[in-house]
Short mmCIF file of C-alpha atoms and ligand atoms in Angstrom, two decimals:
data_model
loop_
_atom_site.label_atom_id
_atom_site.label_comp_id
_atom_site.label_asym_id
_atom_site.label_seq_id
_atom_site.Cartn_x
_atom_site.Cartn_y
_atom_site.Cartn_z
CA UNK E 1 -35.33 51.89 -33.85
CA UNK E 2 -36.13 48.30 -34.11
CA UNK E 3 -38.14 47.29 -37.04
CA UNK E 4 -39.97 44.38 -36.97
CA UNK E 5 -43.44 45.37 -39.15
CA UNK E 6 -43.23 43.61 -42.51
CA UNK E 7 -44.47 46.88 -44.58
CA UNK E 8 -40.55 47.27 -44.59
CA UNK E 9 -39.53 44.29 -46.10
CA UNK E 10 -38.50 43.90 -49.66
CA UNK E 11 -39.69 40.77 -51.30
CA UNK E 12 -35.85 39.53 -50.49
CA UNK E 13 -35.80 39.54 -47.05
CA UNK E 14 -39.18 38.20 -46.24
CA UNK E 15 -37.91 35.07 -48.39
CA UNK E 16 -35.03 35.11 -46.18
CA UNK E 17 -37.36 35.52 -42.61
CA UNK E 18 -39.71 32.68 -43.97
CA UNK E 19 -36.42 30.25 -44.50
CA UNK E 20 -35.63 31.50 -40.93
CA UNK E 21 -38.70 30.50 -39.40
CA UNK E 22 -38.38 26.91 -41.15
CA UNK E 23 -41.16 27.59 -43.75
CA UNK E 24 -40.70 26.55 -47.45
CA UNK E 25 -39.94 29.09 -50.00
CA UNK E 26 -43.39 29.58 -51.29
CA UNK E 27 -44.53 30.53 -47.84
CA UNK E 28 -42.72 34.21 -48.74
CA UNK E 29 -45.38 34.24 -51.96
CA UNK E 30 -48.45 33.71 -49.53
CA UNK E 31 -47.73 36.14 -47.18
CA UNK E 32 -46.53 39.17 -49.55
CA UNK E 33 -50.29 38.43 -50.97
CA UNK E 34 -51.82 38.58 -47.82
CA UNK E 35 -49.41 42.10 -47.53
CA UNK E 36 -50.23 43.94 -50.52
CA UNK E 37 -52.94 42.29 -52.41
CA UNK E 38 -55.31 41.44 -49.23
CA UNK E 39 -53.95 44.68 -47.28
CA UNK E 40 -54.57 42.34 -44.05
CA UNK E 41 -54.19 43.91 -41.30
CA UNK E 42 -53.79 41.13 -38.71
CA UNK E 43 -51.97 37.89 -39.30
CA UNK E 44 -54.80 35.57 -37.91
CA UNK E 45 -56.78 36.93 -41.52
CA UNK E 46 -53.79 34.49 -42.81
CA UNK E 47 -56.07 31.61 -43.16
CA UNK E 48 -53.34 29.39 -45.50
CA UNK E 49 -50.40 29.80 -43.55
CA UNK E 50 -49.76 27.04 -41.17
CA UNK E 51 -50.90 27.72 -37.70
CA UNK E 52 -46.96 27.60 -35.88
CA UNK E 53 -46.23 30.07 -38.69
CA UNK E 54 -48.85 32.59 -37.83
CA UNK E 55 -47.99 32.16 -33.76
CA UNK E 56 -44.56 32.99 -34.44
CA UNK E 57 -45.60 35.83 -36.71
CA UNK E 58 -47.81 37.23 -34.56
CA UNK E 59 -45.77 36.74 -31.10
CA UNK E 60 -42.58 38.85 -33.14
CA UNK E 61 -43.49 40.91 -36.06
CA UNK E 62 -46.24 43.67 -36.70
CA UNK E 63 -47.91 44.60 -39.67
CA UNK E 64 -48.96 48.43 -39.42
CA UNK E 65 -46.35 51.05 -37.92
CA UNK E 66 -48.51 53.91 -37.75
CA UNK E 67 -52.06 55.01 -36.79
CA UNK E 68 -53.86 57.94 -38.13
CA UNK E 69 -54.55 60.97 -35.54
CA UNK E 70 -55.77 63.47 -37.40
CA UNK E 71 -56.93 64.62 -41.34
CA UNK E 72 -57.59 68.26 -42.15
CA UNK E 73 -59.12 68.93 -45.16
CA UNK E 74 -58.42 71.82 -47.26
CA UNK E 75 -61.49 73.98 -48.00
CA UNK E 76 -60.52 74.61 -51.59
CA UNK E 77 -59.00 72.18 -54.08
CA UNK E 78 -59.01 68.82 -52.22
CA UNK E 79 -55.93 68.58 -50.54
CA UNK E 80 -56.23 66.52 -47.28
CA UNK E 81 -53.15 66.66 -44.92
CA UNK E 82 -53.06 63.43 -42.14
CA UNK E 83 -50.71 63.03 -38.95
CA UNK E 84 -49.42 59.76 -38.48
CA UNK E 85 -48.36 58.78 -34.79
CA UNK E 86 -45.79 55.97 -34.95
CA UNK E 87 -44.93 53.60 -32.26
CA UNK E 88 -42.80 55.31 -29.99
CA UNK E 89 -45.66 58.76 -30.23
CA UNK E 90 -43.57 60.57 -32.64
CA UNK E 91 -45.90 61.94 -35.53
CA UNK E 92 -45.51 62.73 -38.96
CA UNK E 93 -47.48 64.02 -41.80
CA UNK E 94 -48.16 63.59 -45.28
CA UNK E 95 -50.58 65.55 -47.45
CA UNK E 96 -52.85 63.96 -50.32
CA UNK E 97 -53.67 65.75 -53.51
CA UNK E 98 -55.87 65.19 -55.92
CA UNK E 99 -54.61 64.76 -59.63
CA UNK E 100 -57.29 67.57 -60.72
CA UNK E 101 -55.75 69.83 -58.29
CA UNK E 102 -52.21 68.57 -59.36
CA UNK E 103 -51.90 68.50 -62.59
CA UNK E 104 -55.22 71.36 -63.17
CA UNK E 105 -56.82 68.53 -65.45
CA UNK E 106 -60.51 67.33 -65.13
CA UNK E 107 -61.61 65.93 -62.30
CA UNK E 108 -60.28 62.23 -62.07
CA UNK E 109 -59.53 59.65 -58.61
CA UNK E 110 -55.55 59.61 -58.82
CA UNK E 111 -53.63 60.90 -56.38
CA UNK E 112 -50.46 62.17 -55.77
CA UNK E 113 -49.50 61.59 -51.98
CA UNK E 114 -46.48 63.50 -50.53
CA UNK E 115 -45.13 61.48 -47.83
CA UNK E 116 -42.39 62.65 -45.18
CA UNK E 117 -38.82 60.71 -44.68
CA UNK E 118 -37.88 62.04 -41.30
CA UNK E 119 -38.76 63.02 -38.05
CA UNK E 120 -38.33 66.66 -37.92
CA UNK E 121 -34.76 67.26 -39.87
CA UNK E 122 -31.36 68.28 -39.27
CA UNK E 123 -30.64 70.56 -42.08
CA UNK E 124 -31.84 73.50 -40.38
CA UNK E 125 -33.44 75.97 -43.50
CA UNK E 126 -34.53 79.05 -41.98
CA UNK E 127 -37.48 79.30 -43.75
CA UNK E 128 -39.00 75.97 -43.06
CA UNK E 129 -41.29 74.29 -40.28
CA UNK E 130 -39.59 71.03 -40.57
CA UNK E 131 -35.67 72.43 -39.87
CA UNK E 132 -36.85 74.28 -36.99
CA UNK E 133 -37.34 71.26 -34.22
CA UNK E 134 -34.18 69.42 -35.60
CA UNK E 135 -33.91 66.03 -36.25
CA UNK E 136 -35.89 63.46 -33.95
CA UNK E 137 -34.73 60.14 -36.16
CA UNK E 138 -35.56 58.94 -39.39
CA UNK E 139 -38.44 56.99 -40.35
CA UNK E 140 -38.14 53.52 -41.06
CA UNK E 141 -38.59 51.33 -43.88
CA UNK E 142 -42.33 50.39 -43.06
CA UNK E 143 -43.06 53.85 -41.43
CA UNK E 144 -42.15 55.54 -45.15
CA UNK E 145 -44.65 52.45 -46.24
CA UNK E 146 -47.38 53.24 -43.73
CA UNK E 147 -47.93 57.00 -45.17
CA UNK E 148 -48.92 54.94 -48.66
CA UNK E 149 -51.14 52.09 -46.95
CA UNK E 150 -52.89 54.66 -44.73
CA UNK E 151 -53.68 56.97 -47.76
CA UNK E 152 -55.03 54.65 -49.90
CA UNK E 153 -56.98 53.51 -46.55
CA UNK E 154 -58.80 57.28 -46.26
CA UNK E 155 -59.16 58.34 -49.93
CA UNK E 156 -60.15 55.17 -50.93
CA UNK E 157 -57.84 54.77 -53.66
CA UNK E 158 -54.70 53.82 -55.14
CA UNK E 159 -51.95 56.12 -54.65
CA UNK E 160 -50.67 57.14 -58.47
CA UNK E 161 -47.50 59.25 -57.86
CA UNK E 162 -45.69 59.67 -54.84
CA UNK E 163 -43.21 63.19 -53.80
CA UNK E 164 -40.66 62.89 -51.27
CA UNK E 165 -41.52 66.01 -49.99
CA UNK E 166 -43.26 65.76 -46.61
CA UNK E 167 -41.20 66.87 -42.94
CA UNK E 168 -37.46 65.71 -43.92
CA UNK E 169 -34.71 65.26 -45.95
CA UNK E 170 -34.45 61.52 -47.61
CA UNK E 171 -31.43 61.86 -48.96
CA UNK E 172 -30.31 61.75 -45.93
CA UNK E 173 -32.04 58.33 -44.57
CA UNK E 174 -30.79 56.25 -47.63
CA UNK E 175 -30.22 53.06 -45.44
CA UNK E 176 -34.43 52.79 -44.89
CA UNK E 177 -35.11 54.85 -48.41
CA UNK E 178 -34.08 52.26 -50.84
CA UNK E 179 -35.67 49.39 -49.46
CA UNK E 180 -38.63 51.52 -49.23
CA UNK E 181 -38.56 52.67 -53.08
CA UNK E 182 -37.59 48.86 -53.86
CA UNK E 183 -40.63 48.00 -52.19
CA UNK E 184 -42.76 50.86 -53.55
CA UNK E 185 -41.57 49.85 -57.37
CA UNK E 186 -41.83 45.57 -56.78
CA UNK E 187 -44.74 44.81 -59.28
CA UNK E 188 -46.13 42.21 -56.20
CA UNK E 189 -45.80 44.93 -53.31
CA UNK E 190 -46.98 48.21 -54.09
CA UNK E 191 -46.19 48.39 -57.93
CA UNK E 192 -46.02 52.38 -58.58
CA UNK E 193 -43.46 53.23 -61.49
CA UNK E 194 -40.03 55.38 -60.61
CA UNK E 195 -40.87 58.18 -63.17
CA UNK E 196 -44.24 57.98 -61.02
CA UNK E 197 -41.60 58.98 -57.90
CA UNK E 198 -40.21 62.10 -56.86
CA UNK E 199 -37.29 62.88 -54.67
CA UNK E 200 -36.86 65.96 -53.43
CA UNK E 201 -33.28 66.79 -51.75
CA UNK E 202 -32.20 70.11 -50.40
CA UNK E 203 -28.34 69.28 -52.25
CA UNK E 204 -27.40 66.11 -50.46
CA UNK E 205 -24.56 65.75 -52.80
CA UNK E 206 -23.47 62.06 -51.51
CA UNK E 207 -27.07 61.18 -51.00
CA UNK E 208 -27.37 62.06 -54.93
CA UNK E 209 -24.47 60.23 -55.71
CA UNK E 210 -25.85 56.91 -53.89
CA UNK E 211 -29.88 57.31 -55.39
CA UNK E 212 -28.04 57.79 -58.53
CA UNK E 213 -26.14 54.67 -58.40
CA UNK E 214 -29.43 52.66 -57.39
CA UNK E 215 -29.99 53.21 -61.21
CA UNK E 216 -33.88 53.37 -61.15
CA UNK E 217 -35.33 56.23 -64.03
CA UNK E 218 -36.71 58.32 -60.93
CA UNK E 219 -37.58 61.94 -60.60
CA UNK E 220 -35.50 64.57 -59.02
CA UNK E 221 -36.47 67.97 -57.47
CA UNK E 222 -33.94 70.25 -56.31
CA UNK E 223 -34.55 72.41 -53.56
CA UNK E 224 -32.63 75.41 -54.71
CA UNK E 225 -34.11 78.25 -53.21
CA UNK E 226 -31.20 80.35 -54.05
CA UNK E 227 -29.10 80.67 -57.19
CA UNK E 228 -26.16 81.88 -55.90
CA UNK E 229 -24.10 80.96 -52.68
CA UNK E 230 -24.84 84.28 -50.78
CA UNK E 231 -28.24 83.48 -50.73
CA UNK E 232 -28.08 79.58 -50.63
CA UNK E 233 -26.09 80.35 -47.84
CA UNK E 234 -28.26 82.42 -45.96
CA UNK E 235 -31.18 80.64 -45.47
CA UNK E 236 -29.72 77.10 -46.00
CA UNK E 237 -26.97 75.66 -44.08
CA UNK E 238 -26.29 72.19 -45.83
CA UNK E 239 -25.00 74.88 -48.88
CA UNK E 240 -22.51 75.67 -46.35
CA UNK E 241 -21.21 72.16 -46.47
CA UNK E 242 -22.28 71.39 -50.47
CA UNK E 243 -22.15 74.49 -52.28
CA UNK E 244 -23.02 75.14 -55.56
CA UNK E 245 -19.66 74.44 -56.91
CA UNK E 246 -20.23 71.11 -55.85
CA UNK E 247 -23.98 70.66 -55.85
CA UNK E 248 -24.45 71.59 -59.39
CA UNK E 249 -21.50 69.11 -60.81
CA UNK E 250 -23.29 66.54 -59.14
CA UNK E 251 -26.75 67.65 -60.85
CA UNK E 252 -25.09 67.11 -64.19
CA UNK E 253 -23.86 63.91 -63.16
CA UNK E 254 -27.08 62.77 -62.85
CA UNK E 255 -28.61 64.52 -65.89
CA UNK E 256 -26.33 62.49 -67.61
CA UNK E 257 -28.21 59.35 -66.90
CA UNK E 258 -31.06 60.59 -66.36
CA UNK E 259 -34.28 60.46 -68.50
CA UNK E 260 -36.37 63.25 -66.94
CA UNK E 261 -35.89 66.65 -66.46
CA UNK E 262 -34.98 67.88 -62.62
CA UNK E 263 -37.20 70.18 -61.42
CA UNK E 264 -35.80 73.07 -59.62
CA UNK E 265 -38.06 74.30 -56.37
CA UNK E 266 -37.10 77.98 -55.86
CA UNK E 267 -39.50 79.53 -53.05
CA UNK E 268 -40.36 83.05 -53.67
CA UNK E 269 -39.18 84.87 -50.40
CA UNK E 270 -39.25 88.98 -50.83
CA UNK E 271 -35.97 90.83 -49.99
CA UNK E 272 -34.44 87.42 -49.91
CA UNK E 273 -33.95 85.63 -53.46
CA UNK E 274 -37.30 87.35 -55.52
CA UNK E 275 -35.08 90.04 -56.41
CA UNK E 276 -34.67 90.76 -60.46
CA UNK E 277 -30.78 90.29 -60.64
CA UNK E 278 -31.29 86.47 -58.95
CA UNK E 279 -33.37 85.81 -62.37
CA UNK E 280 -31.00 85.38 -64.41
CA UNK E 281 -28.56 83.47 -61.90
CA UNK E 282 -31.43 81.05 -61.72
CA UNK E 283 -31.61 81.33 -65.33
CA UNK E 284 -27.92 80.59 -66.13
CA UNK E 285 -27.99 76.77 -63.54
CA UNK E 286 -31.70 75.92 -64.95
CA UNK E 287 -30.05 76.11 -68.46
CA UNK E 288 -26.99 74.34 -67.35
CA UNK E 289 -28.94 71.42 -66.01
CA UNK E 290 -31.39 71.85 -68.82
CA UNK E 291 -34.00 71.78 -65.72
CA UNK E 292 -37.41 72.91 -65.40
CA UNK E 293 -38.24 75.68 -62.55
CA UNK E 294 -41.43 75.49 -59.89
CA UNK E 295 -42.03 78.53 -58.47
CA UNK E 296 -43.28 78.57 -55.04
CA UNK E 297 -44.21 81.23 -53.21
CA UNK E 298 -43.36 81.29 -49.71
CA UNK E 299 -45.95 79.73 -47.35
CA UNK E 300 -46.04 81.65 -44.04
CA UNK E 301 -44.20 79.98 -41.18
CA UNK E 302 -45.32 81.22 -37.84
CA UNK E 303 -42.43 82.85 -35.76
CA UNK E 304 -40.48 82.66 -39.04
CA UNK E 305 -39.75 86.48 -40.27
CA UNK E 306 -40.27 85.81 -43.95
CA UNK E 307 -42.74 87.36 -45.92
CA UNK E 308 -44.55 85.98 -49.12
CA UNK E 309 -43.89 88.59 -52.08
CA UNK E 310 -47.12 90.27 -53.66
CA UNK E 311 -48.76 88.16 -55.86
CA UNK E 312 -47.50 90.59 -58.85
CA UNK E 313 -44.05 90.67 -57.67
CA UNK E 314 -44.07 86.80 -58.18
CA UNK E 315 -45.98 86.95 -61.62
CA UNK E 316 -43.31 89.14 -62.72
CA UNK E 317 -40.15 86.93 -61.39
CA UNK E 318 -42.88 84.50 -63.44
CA UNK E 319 -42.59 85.91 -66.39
CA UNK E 320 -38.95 87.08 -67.09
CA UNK E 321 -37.57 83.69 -66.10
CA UNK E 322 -39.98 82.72 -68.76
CA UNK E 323 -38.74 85.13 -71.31
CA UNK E 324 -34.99 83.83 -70.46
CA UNK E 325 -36.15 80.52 -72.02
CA UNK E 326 -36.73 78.23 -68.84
CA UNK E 327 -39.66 76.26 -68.35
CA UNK E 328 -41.00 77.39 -65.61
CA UNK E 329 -44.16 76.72 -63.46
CA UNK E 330 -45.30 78.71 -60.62
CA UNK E 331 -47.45 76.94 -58.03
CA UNK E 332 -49.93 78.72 -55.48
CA UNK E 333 -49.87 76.56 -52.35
CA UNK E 334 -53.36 74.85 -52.84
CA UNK E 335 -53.38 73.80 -49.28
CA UNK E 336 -52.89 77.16 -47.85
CA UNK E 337 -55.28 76.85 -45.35
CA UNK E 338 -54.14 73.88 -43.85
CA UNK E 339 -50.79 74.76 -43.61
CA UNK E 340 -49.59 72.62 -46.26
CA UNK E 341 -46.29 73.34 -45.83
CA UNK E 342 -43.70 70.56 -45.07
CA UNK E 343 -43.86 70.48 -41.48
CA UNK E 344 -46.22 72.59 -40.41
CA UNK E 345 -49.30 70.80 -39.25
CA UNK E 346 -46.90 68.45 -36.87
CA UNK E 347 -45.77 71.88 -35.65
CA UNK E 348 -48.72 73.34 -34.52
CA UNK E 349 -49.51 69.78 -32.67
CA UNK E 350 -46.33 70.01 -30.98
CA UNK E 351 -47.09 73.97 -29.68
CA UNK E 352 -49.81 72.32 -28.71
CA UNK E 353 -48.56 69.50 -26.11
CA UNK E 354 -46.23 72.05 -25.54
CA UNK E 355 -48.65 74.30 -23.99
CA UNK E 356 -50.74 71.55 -22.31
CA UNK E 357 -47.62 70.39 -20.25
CA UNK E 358 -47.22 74.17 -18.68
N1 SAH W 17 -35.81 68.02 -47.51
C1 SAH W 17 -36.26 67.90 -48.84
C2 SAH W 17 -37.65 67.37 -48.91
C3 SAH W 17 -38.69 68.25 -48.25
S1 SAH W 17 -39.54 68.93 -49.55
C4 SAH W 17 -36.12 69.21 -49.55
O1 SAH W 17 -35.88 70.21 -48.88
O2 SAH W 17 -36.22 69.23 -50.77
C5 SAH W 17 -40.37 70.19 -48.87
C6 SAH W 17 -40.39 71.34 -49.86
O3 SAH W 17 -41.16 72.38 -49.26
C7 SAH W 17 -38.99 71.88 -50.09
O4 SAH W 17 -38.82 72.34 -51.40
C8 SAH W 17 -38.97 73.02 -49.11
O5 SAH W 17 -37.98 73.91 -49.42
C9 SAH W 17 -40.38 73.54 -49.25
N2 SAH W 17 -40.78 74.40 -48.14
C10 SAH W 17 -40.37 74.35 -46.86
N3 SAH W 17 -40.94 75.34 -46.14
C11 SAH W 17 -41.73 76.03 -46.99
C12 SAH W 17 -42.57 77.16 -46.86
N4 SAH W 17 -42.71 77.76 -45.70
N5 SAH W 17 -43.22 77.61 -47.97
C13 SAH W 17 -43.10 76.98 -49.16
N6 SAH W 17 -42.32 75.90 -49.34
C14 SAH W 17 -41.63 75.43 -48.27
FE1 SF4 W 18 -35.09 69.85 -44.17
FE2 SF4 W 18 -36.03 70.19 -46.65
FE3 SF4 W 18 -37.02 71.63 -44.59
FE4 SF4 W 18 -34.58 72.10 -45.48
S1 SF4 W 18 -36.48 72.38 -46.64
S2 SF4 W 18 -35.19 71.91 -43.31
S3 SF4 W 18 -33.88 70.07 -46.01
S4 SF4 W 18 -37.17 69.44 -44.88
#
């Protein structure tokens, strides 16, 4: 996928396209303005650049990657899921959530925005939206970028915190992920902090390896899901290829450096992993990694045979991972409603065309 919209370049390389195109150095500090500060949309807006600059600009490069189809808003708690359609008509979603609904503090404008890395994905977990249609591509540098720029574009505000946990796996796209996150953290692009970032990685163990030699103090979530191979194994293939044996030494290689916590994601799934026995497996790694747990239970997947426990079922799991010592919070999908789910809003569009081309 050719990339030629500037959202994707790091303050380096637009020095390095602005020496290209003949300019002087200080040419790069005009446009990244024009970029982030002036959000301009259009290079003619570029009134200070010189006129052969902007032709060449204009005739070559791109400054949006992505337009916004559709945003579904969640009828309770403020979560507002959009679908992105990229260049090529692939589309991709990202939900927005209010930091009262986040975080369950008073009403305030931040937002967390969850953004997706992927097209589809290719690791396959049975239970998700997102594994089921594969892996189309990844996104690109500016197309990761795009998610932020259009939700600060409909909520009106800056973007606070950001999650890695839309449709994909980014662990696995770490050739247009680090640019992006450089980009994200530069003070005179986007400027959000890395403990204000959140990757979220099903066990990529060489992907971990690589964001943990980047070096920035960012936040890890772990989708675990299972705490034992047998049921990793089950419902998510990449444990097939990184086990826990393997998987976990690598999460202790990064606690090691690490300033924050990891969070581990364990969906609720009944018959599956919600059993009482799988506490204290989930227990023993949580205490091993010193991690915290989040609790999810499992967001109904059409076509998908898994069922959500009872509500008490998953106050109980709750409560004795609780009593084991963990730190633990359990989350009710907010966005219910709107399918909030990774992956399941792009789904439904896709059934859709699906259904219009019979
Ligand atoms: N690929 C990465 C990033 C996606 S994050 C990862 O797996 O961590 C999306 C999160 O939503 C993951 O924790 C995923 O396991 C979870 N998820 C997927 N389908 C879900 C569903 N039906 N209900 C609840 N959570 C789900
Ligand atoms: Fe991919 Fe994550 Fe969904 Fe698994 S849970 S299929 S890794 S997006």
């Amino acid at each position: 996928m050719e990339d030629n919209c500037l959202l994707g370049y790091t303050p380096d390389k637009l020095q390095q396209l602005v020496c290209e195109l003949g300019q002087k150095p200080f040419r790069a500090k005009q446009l990244q303005e024009w970029i982030w500060k002036h959000r301009a949309t259009d290079f003619e807006q570029m009134t200070n650049l010189p006129p052969a600059l902007r032709e060449q600009l204009v005739a070559h490069y791109t400054l949006r990657p992505l337009q916004v189809v559709e945003v579904s808003a969640s009828s309770t708690g403020g979560t507002r899921k959009f679908l992105s359609r990229m260049r090529d008509g692939h589309l991709v979603e990202s939900v927005i959530i209010p930091a009262a609904v986040g975080q369950g503090g008073a009403h305030s404008d931040r937002i967390t925005l969850c953004v997706s890395s992927q097209v589809g994905c290719a690791f396959g977990c049975k239970f998700c939206a997102s594994g089921l249609l594969g892996l189309t591509r990844n996104l690109t540098t500016a197309e990761i970028i795009g998610q932020i720029l259009a939700a600060e574009e409909i909520s009106g505000t800056r973007v606070d915190n950001l999650v890695f946990m839309g449709m994909g796996e980014p662990l696995a796209n770490m050739d247009n992920l680090l640019p992006a996150l450089t980009i994200i953290m530069d003070e005179h692009s986007l400027n959000i902090g890395a403990r204000h970032i959140t990757i979220s990685t099903s066990g990529n163990v060489p992907g971990l390896k690589r964001l943990a030699a980047f070096g920035r103090p960012l936040r890890l979530a772990v989708s675990l899901h299972g705490a034992c191979d047998e049921v990793r194994n089950q419902i998510m293939p990449v444990n097939k290829k990184w086990p826990l044996g393997e998987l976990i030494p690598a999460l202790q290689e990064w606690t090691r450096t690490s300033k924050h916590k990891i969070t581990l994601e364990y969906i609720l799934i009944q018959d599956v992993n919600a059993m009482l026995p799988e506490v204290d497996k989930l227990a023993r790694i949580a205490h091993l990694l010193n991690a915290k747990v989040n609790l999810i239970p499992y967001n109904t997947v059409e076509g998908l045979p898994w069922v959500r426990p009872t509500e008490a079922a998953c106050r109980f799991f709750c409560k004795t991972l609780i009593a084991k010592g963990v730190p633990v919070t359990m989350r009710y999908e907010k966005g219910h409603d709107i399918n909030a789910a990774c992956g399941q809003l792009r789904l439904r569009r896709e059934e859709q065309n699906a259904q219009q081309k019979h």
